[in-house]
Amino acid sequence: MMKFLLFITLIFCTLFASNVSEKIKDQKNSINSAKKLENQINKKLEELAKDIIAGNKDVQNTAKQISELSKQVEALEDSAHSANVELDKLTSQNGELIKSQKDMELRMIKIISEDFAYDLVAPNDYSESQDSIIATEILLNLNSVMNSEFKKLAQDYEKTTNLIKSQSKKIESIKFDLREFRQKQASLKALQTKQKKNLEILNQDKAIYSKKLNDIKKQQNEMRKTLESLQILAAKPKEEPKKQTQTKNTVKSDDVRMIGSSYQAGNVKRYKGAKTIAPLDKFSVKQKFGDYVDPVYSIKIFNESVVLRSETTDARVKNVLAGTIVFAKQTPILDKVVIVENSNGIHTIYAHLDKIAPTIKVGQKIKKGYVIGRVKQDLTFEVTQKNYHINPLELIAMK
């Protein structure tokens, strides 16, 4: 009974360990997939666009290789079938020839041994008599017959040997062709697997890219509405929908389209004042200010803000110019936003904050360098001056 319980316990432990091992493996795969996806999401728009273009080229090149290899495999399939049939036939024939060759070898050995036996029967110093002369003549005739048979047998043997060699070479040639065919089949399968993986990555990149473009449009619309409601920017006049007229044989797929709450390349002015501090201590520029023509969908975007990526998490966000807080609250799309009214009609806007400092209140005056909140990683920073946008990087000192 004790042995039985130990046996059951051992089986249970083995199954449990196997199950845990599988779960750990699945978890590792899931974590790796999540990390890859996170890396894709955190890429800059330009980097993601380059990946998509490179991915498209790779997919096209692989598709071309698959097409060429498929044609080669298709062309070789018939000959491979014929080659297999011929290979079986030649192998069977060679088997018969080798068997015949062995039979010939046995016959040749037999003839040689018989010839040798006749030579022993009639030695050179044997005394001649009438009977012995007759016996010698009979032996000589038999020897001549055997020599003739041996000669013919030797010729047949040589022909058979040469035929075996010839067919063996042909068999090796066919086997080589079949190996090449199988290698091409394996290469085709590997390319198809690679293509499937490439398409998965490409589709994932495109989905993330499209979402980023859509998010930019939503964020710009949200920011413009907020700035218009605060009368920081003048309301944009409503545009009448344009009638699309398209003549036959006219294609406009290569035209650059414009998106965003406003495409206001003209409503930009250069900053002429002194440089001030940056809102983050250590950062890199993730999204630049100004025109960006995305190379994937040929959409022209005007970035009215910059996105600064902090090198540390939960980084402090500092006010860059002394002024008065005119807006500080959570928004549906831009997360937490703080807007400061500065001198000379300048407004500095800090969006996508994760925390707003508890001391920040609308109407409060704050100095340059005052901590207005914290950001996990990316800060959207925008600057306006009397209905114009300013490149925020012209305002702050870059280390």
Short mmCIF file of C-alpha atoms in Angstrom, two decimals:
data_model
loop_
_atom_site.label_atom_id
_atom_site.label_comp_id
_atom_site.label_asym_id
_atom_site.label_seq_id
_atom_site.Cartn_x
_atom_site.Cartn_y
_atom_site.Cartn_z
CA MET A 1 0.00 0.00 0.00
CA MET A 2 2.88 2.32 0.91
CA LYS A 3 4.58 1.63 -2.42
CA PHE A 4 1.35 2.38 -4.28
CA LEU A 5 0.96 5.75 -2.49
CA LEU A 6 4.58 6.62 -3.26
CA PHE A 7 4.01 5.71 -6.92
CA ILE A 8 0.86 7.92 -7.10
CA THR A 9 2.72 10.80 -5.38
CA LEU A 10 5.62 10.48 -7.86
CA ILE A 11 3.25 10.60 -10.86
CA PHE A 12 1.43 13.61 -9.38
CA CYS A 13 4.73 15.46 -8.76
CA THR A 14 5.92 14.71 -12.30
CA LEU A 15 2.67 15.95 -13.86
CA PHE A 16 2.65 19.02 -11.60
CA ALA A 17 6.28 19.85 -12.46
CA SER A 18 5.55 19.41 -16.18
CA ASN A 19 2.49 21.66 -15.90
CA VAL A 20 4.46 24.34 -14.02
CA SER A 21 7.27 24.13 -16.60
CA GLU A 22 4.78 24.64 -19.45
CA LYS A 23 3.18 27.58 -17.64
CA ILE A 24 6.59 29.20 -17.07
CA LYS A 25 7.45 28.70 -20.75
CA ASP A 26 4.13 30.22 -21.85
CA GLN A 27 4.63 33.10 -19.44
CA LYS A 28 8.13 33.78 -20.78
CA ASN A 29 6.81 33.78 -24.37
CA SER A 30 4.01 36.13 -23.31
CA ILE A 31 6.48 38.47 -21.56
CA ASN A 32 8.79 38.50 -24.60
CA SER A 33 5.83 39.29 -26.91
CA ALA A 34 4.68 42.05 -24.54
CA LYS A 35 8.21 43.55 -24.50
CA LYS A 36 8.38 43.52 -28.31
CA LEU A 37 4.97 45.21 -28.51
CA GLU A 38 6.01 47.78 -25.89
CA ASN A 39 9.18 48.57 -27.88
CA GLN A 40 7.08 49.07 -31.03
CA ILE A 41 4.61 51.35 -29.21
CA ASN A 42 7.40 53.44 -27.65
CA LYS A 43 9.15 54.09 -30.97
CA LYS A 44 9.12 57.56 -32.45
CA LEU A 45 6.75 58.10 -35.36
CA GLU A 46 9.71 58.53 -37.74
CA GLU A 47 11.37 55.32 -36.47
CA LEU A 48 8.13 53.37 -36.85
CA ALA A 49 7.67 54.77 -40.36
CA LYS A 50 11.20 53.63 -41.29
CA ASP A 51 10.43 50.16 -39.90
CA ILE A 52 7.22 50.01 -41.97
CA ILE A 53 9.01 51.09 -45.17
CA ALA A 54 11.82 48.59 -44.52
CA GLY A 55 9.20 45.95 -43.68
CA ASN A 56 7.32 46.65 -46.92
CA LYS A 57 10.53 46.28 -48.92
CA ASP A 58 11.40 43.06 -47.11
CA VAL A 59 7.91 41.67 -47.75
CA GLN A 60 8.12 42.62 -51.44
CA ASN A 61 11.61 41.10 -51.82
CA THR A 62 10.54 37.91 -50.04
CA ALA A 63 7.39 37.72 -52.19
CA LYS A 64 9.57 38.05 -55.29
CA GLN A 65 11.89 35.28 -54.03
CA ILE A 66 8.86 33.07 -53.22
CA SER A 67 7.45 33.67 -56.71
CA GLU A 68 10.75 32.82 -58.43
CA LEU A 69 11.35 29.77 -56.24
CA SER A 70 7.75 28.58 -56.70
CA LYS A 71 8.23 28.67 -60.48
CA GLN A 72 11.48 26.70 -60.16
CA VAL A 73 9.87 24.12 -57.86
CA GLU A 74 6.84 23.85 -60.16
CA ALA A 75 9.13 23.36 -63.17
CA LEU A 76 11.13 20.72 -61.32
CA GLU A 77 8.11 18.81 -59.97
CA ASP A 78 7.37 16.96 -63.25
CA SER A 79 11.02 16.17 -63.87
CA ALA A 80 11.36 15.09 -60.22
CA HIS A 81 8.49 12.65 -60.66
CA SER A 82 10.02 11.29 -63.88
CA ALA A 83 13.42 11.15 -62.19
CA ASN A 84 11.99 9.12 -59.31
CA VAL A 85 10.42 6.65 -61.77
CA GLU A 86 13.68 6.40 -63.77
CA LEU A 87 15.67 6.07 -60.54
CA ASP A 88 13.56 3.09 -59.46
CA LYS A 89 13.90 1.54 -62.93
CA LEU A 90 17.67 2.02 -63.10
CA THR A 91 18.16 0.77 -59.55
CA SER A 92 16.16 -2.38 -60.42
CA GLN A 93 18.13 -2.85 -63.67
CA ASN A 94 21.42 -2.40 -61.86
CA GLY A 95 20.34 -5.02 -59.37
CA GLU A 96 19.72 -7.47 -62.21
CA LEU A 97 23.01 -6.54 -63.91
CA ILE A 98 24.99 -7.04 -60.71
CA LYS A 99 23.32 -10.44 -60.27
CA SER A 100 24.20 -11.33 -63.90
CA GLN A 101 27.74 -10.08 -63.31
CA LYS A 102 28.13 -12.40 -60.35
CA ASP A 103 26.80 -15.34 -62.39
CA MET A 104 29.39 -14.55 -65.10
CA GLU A 105 32.14 -14.45 -62.51
CA LEU A 106 31.15 -17.93 -61.32
CA ARG A 107 31.06 -19.26 -64.91
CA MET A 108 34.47 -17.73 -65.66
CA ILE A 109 35.92 -19.34 -62.55
CA LYS A 110 34.40 -22.64 -63.63
CA ILE A 111 35.87 -22.40 -67.16
CA ILE A 112 39.30 -21.47 -65.81
CA SER A 113 39.23 -24.41 -63.38
CA GLU A 114 38.07 -26.85 -66.10
CA ASP A 115 40.75 -25.60 -68.51
CA PHE A 116 43.33 -26.08 -65.81
CA ALA A 117 42.03 -29.63 -65.19
CA TYR A 118 42.36 -30.52 -68.89
CA ASP A 119 45.92 -29.23 -68.90
CA LEU A 120 46.66 -31.53 -65.98
CA VAL A 121 45.18 -34.49 -67.86
CA ALA A 122 47.59 -33.98 -70.85
CA PRO A 123 51.11 -33.20 -69.63
CA ASN A 124 53.81 -32.27 -72.19
CA ASP A 125 55.98 -35.33 -71.56
CA TYR A 126 53.07 -37.74 -71.92
CA SER A 127 54.08 -40.67 -74.29
CA GLU A 128 52.16 -40.52 -77.50
CA SER A 129 50.04 -43.42 -78.67
CA GLN A 130 47.07 -43.60 -80.94
CA ASP A 131 44.68 -43.33 -77.99
CA SER A 132 46.69 -40.55 -76.42
CA ILE A 133 46.76 -38.57 -79.69
CA ILE A 134 42.96 -38.85 -79.98
CA ALA A 135 42.55 -37.84 -76.34
CA THR A 136 44.87 -34.86 -76.83
CA GLU A 137 42.93 -33.68 -79.89
CA ILE A 138 39.66 -33.94 -77.97
CA LEU A 139 41.15 -31.93 -75.09
CA LEU A 140 42.52 -29.31 -77.49
CA ASN A 141 39.12 -28.94 -79.16
CA LEU A 142 37.46 -28.69 -75.76
CA ASN A 143 40.06 -26.10 -74.74
CA SER A 144 39.34 -24.10 -77.90
CA VAL A 145 35.60 -24.19 -77.22
CA MET A 146 36.14 -23.12 -73.61
CA ASN A 147 38.52 -20.37 -74.72
CA SER A 148 35.89 -19.10 -77.16
CA GLU A 149 33.18 -19.27 -74.50
CA PHE A 150 35.46 -17.57 -71.99
CA LYS A 151 36.27 -14.80 -74.48
CA LYS A 152 32.57 -14.17 -75.16
CA LEU A 153 31.84 -14.31 -71.45
CA ALA A 154 34.64 -11.83 -70.76
CA GLN A 155 33.24 -9.46 -73.39
CA ASP A 156 29.73 -9.74 -71.90
CA TYR A 157 31.18 -9.19 -68.45
CA GLU A 158 32.97 -6.03 -69.61
CA LYS A 159 29.80 -4.70 -71.27
CA THR A 160 27.78 -5.43 -68.13
CA THR A 161 30.40 -3.74 -65.92
CA ASN A 162 30.47 -0.64 -68.15
CA LEU A 163 26.67 -0.52 -68.20
CA ILE A 164 26.57 -0.74 -64.41
CA LYS A 165 29.09 2.13 -64.19
CA SER A 166 27.14 4.22 -66.71
CA GLN A 167 23.81 3.64 -64.97
CA SER A 168 25.40 4.26 -61.54
CA LYS A 169 26.57 7.69 -62.76
CA LYS A 170 23.08 8.37 -64.08
CA ILE A 171 21.60 7.31 -60.73
CA GLU A 172 23.94 9.69 -58.86
CA SER A 173 23.03 12.51 -61.26
CA ILE A 174 19.30 11.88 -60.70
CA LYS A 175 19.84 11.74 -56.92
CA PHE A 176 21.71 15.08 -57.10
CA ASP A 177 18.82 16.65 -59.05
CA LEU A 178 16.33 15.30 -56.54
CA ARG A 179 18.42 16.67 -53.63
CA GLU A 180 18.42 20.08 -55.33
CA PHE A 181 14.64 19.84 -55.75
CA ARG A 182 14.13 19.00 -52.06
CA GLN A 183 16.47 21.84 -51.04
CA LYS A 184 14.44 24.27 -53.13
CA GLN A 185 11.25 22.94 -51.54
CA ALA A 186 12.75 23.47 -48.06
CA SER A 187 13.95 26.97 -49.02
CA LEU A 188 10.46 27.82 -50.30
CA LYS A 189 8.88 26.63 -47.05
CA ALA A 190 11.40 28.69 -45.00
CA LEU A 191 10.67 31.79 -47.10
CA GLN A 192 6.92 31.31 -46.65
CA THR A 193 7.39 31.05 -42.87
CA LYS A 194 9.57 34.17 -42.90
CA GLN A 195 6.99 36.02 -45.00
CA LYS A 196 4.21 35.12 -42.57
CA LYS A 197 6.26 36.47 -39.65
CA ASN A 198 7.20 39.63 -41.57
CA LEU A 199 3.56 40.31 -42.43
CA GLU A 200 2.53 39.87 -38.78
CA ILE A 201 5.16 42.41 -37.64
CA LEU A 202 4.31 44.78 -40.51
CA ASN A 203 0.57 44.68 -39.79
CA GLN A 204 1.27 45.27 -36.11
CA ASP A 205 3.53 48.24 -36.95
CA LYS A 206 0.91 49.69 -39.31
CA ALA A 207 -1.81 49.36 -36.66
CA ILE A 208 0.37 51.16 -34.07
CA TYR A 209 1.39 53.79 -36.64
CA SER A 210 -2.22 54.48 -37.68
CA LYS A 211 -3.19 54.82 -34.02
CA LYS A 212 -0.34 57.27 -33.41
CA LEU A 213 -1.48 59.41 -36.37
CA ASN A 214 -5.05 59.27 -35.14
CA ASP A 215 -3.92 60.17 -31.60
CA ILE A 216 -2.01 63.20 -32.94
CA LYS A 217 -5.18 64.41 -34.69
CA LYS A 218 -7.30 63.91 -31.53
CA GLN A 219 -4.70 65.61 -29.32
CA GLN A 220 -4.40 68.60 -31.65
CA ASN A 221 -8.18 68.98 -31.77
CA GLU A 222 -8.42 68.73 -27.96
CA MET A 223 -5.58 71.22 -27.45
CA ARG A 224 -7.04 73.71 -29.95
CA LYS A 225 -10.48 73.54 -28.30
CA THR A 226 -8.87 74.18 -24.88
CA LEU A 227 -6.78 77.11 -26.16
CA GLU A 228 -9.75 78.57 -28.05
CA SER A 229 -11.96 78.32 -24.95
CA LEU A 230 -9.29 80.22 -22.99
CA GLN A 231 -9.01 82.74 -25.89
CA ILE A 232 -5.32 81.96 -26.20
CA LEU A 233 -5.84 81.12 -29.87
CA ALA A 234 -8.48 82.60 -32.15
CA ALA A 235 -11.21 80.22 -33.23
CA LYS A 236 -10.47 78.68 -36.57
CA PRO A 237 -13.02 79.65 -39.24
CA LYS A 238 -15.09 76.75 -40.47
CA GLU A 239 -14.12 75.61 -43.94
CA GLU A 240 -16.78 74.78 -46.47
CA PRO A 241 -16.47 71.26 -47.77
CA LYS A 242 -14.74 71.24 -51.14
CA LYS A 243 -16.41 69.49 -54.03
CA GLN A 244 -14.19 66.77 -55.34
CA THR A 245 -13.97 66.80 -59.09
CA GLN A 246 -12.04 64.03 -60.67
CA THR A 247 -11.68 63.52 -64.38
CA LYS A 248 -11.17 60.15 -65.98
CA ASN A 249 -7.67 58.66 -65.92
CA THR A 250 -6.69 61.00 -63.05
CA VAL A 251 -5.05 59.40 -60.03
CA LYS A 252 -4.34 61.39 -56.87
CA SER A 253 -3.09 58.63 -54.60
CA ASP A 254 0.39 60.23 -54.45
CA ASP A 255 -0.94 63.64 -53.33
CA VAL A 256 0.09 64.73 -49.84
CA ARG A 257 -2.94 65.03 -47.56
CA MET A 258 -3.04 67.24 -44.46
CA ILE A 259 -4.43 66.28 -41.09
CA GLY A 260 -4.67 67.86 -37.67
CA SER A 261 -6.94 70.31 -35.87
CA SER A 262 -5.33 73.01 -37.96
CA TYR A 263 -2.70 73.00 -40.62
CA GLN A 264 -1.30 76.42 -39.83
CA ALA A 265 2.20 76.55 -41.22
CA GLY A 266 1.59 80.32 -41.69
CA ASN A 267 0.60 80.85 -38.02
CA VAL A 268 4.14 80.31 -36.79
CA LYS A 269 6.63 82.91 -35.63
CA ARG A 270 10.21 82.76 -34.43
CA TYR A 271 11.01 83.36 -30.79
CA LYS A 272 13.36 86.33 -30.35
CA GLY A 273 13.75 86.45 -26.56
CA ALA A 274 16.39 85.00 -24.25
CA LYS A 275 16.65 81.26 -23.76
CA THR A 276 15.08 79.82 -20.64
CA ILE A 277 15.27 76.54 -18.72
CA ALA A 278 13.83 73.28 -20.08
CA PRO A 279 10.78 71.70 -18.40
CA LEU A 280 12.72 68.45 -17.85
CA ASP A 281 16.25 67.97 -16.50
CA LYS A 282 17.37 65.13 -18.78
CA PHE A 283 15.45 64.37 -21.96
CA SER A 284 15.52 63.64 -25.67
CA VAL A 285 13.23 65.02 -28.38
CA LYS A 286 10.77 62.33 -29.40
CA GLN A 287 8.64 64.52 -31.70
CA LYS A 288 9.85 67.71 -33.34
CA PHE A 289 7.92 70.89 -34.00
CA GLY A 290 6.68 71.78 -37.51
CA ASP A 291 6.02 69.91 -40.73
CA TYR A 292 6.16 66.16 -40.82
CA VAL A 293 5.25 64.28 -43.99
CA ASP A 294 4.74 60.69 -43.06
CA PRO A 295 6.25 58.41 -45.72
CA VAL A 296 3.75 55.58 -45.18
CA TYR A 297 0.41 57.23 -46.04
CA SER A 298 1.76 60.52 -47.51
CA ILE A 299 -0.04 62.57 -44.86
CA LYS A 300 1.33 66.00 -43.97
CA ILE A 301 1.11 66.79 -40.29
CA PHE A 302 1.91 70.06 -38.63
CA ASN A 303 3.17 69.34 -35.13
CA GLU A 304 2.21 72.37 -33.00
CA SER A 305 4.05 70.96 -29.99
CA VAL A 306 7.12 68.92 -29.17
CA VAL A 307 7.23 65.65 -27.26
CA LEU A 308 10.12 65.41 -24.80
CA ARG A 309 11.07 61.98 -23.49
CA SER A 310 12.49 62.00 -19.97
CA GLU A 311 15.56 59.89 -19.30
CA THR A 312 14.20 59.15 -15.81
CA THR A 313 10.78 57.92 -14.77
CA ASP A 314 8.42 59.97 -12.62
CA ALA A 315 10.41 63.08 -13.60
CA ARG A 316 9.65 66.55 -12.26
CA VAL A 317 8.17 69.04 -14.75
CA LYS A 318 9.28 72.63 -14.16
CA ASN A 319 7.68 75.86 -15.23
CA VAL A 320 9.97 77.49 -17.83
CA LEU A 321 8.87 81.16 -17.47
CA ALA A 322 7.37 83.13 -14.58
CA GLY A 323 3.64 83.63 -14.99
CA THR A 324 0.07 82.89 -13.92
CA ILE A 325 -1.67 79.53 -14.08
CA VAL A 326 -4.78 79.80 -16.28
CA PHE A 327 -5.61 76.09 -16.63
CA ALA A 328 -4.85 73.00 -14.52
CA LYS A 329 -7.00 69.89 -14.79
CA GLN A 330 -7.55 66.43 -16.25
CA THR A 331 -8.68 66.27 -19.90
CA PRO A 332 -10.17 63.33 -21.86
CA ILE A 333 -7.29 62.94 -24.34
CA LEU A 334 -4.33 65.02 -23.13
CA ASP A 335 -4.36 63.58 -19.59
CA LYS A 336 -3.50 66.24 -17.02
CA VAL A 337 -2.73 69.69 -18.50
CA VAL A 338 -1.26 72.85 -17.02
CA ILE A 339 -1.25 76.14 -19.00
CA VAL A 340 0.74 79.16 -17.77
CA GLU A 341 0.25 82.71 -19.05
CA ASN A 342 3.61 84.45 -19.30
CA SER A 343 4.69 87.96 -20.26
CA ASN A 344 4.65 89.28 -23.87
CA GLY A 345 1.52 87.28 -24.71
CA ILE A 346 3.32 83.95 -24.36
CA HIS A 347 1.51 80.88 -23.08
CA THR A 348 3.37 77.68 -22.15
CA ILE A 349 1.36 74.45 -22.24
CA TYR A 350 2.35 71.23 -20.44
CA ALA A 351 0.27 68.19 -21.43
CA HIS A 352 0.24 64.46 -20.69
CA LEU A 353 1.22 65.05 -17.08
CA ASP A 354 0.71 62.06 -14.80
CA LYS A 355 0.47 64.25 -11.70
CA ILE A 356 -0.26 67.92 -11.12
CA ALA A 357 1.48 69.31 -8.03
CA PRO A 358 -1.09 69.76 -5.18
CA THR A 359 0.02 73.38 -4.76
CA ILE A 360 -1.00 74.31 -8.33
CA LYS A 361 -4.21 76.35 -8.51
CA VAL A 362 -5.76 78.42 -11.31
CA GLY A 363 -4.95 82.11 -10.80
CA GLN A 364 -1.78 81.32 -8.86
CA LYS A 365 1.42 83.15 -9.81
CA ILE A 366 4.49 80.90 -10.09
CA LYS A 367 8.17 81.56 -10.68
CA LYS A 368 10.50 80.07 -13.29
CA GLY A 369 11.65 76.62 -12.15
CA TYR A 370 8.55 75.96 -10.02
CA VAL A 371 7.57 72.26 -10.10
CA ILE A 372 4.10 72.02 -11.64
CA GLY A 373 3.83 68.23 -11.75
CA ARG A 374 5.40 64.93 -12.75
CA VAL A 375 5.51 62.81 -15.90
CA LYS A 376 6.26 59.09 -16.25
CA GLN A 377 8.11 59.45 -19.53
CA ASP A 378 6.72 61.66 -22.33
CA LEU A 379 5.83 65.32 -21.90
CA THR A 380 3.96 67.26 -24.60
CA PHE A 381 5.20 70.86 -24.51
CA GLU A 382 3.62 73.65 -26.57
CA VAL A 383 4.22 77.42 -26.77
CA THR A 384 2.01 80.15 -28.27
CA GLN A 385 2.36 83.92 -28.55
CA LYS A 386 -0.59 86.11 -29.54
CA ASN A 387 -2.31 83.57 -31.78
CA TYR A 388 0.98 82.26 -33.20
CA HIS A 389 2.79 79.02 -32.47
CA ILE A 390 6.44 79.08 -31.45
CA ASN A 391 8.88 76.21 -31.72
CA PRO A 392 9.34 75.30 -28.02
CA LEU A 393 12.94 74.24 -28.72
CA GLU A 394 13.73 77.87 -29.65
CA LEU A 395 12.54 78.94 -26.20
CA ILE A 396 14.46 76.49 -24.01
CA ALA A 397 18.17 75.89 -23.60
CA MET A 398 19.21 72.45 -24.89
CA LYS A 399 22.00 70.72 -22.97
#
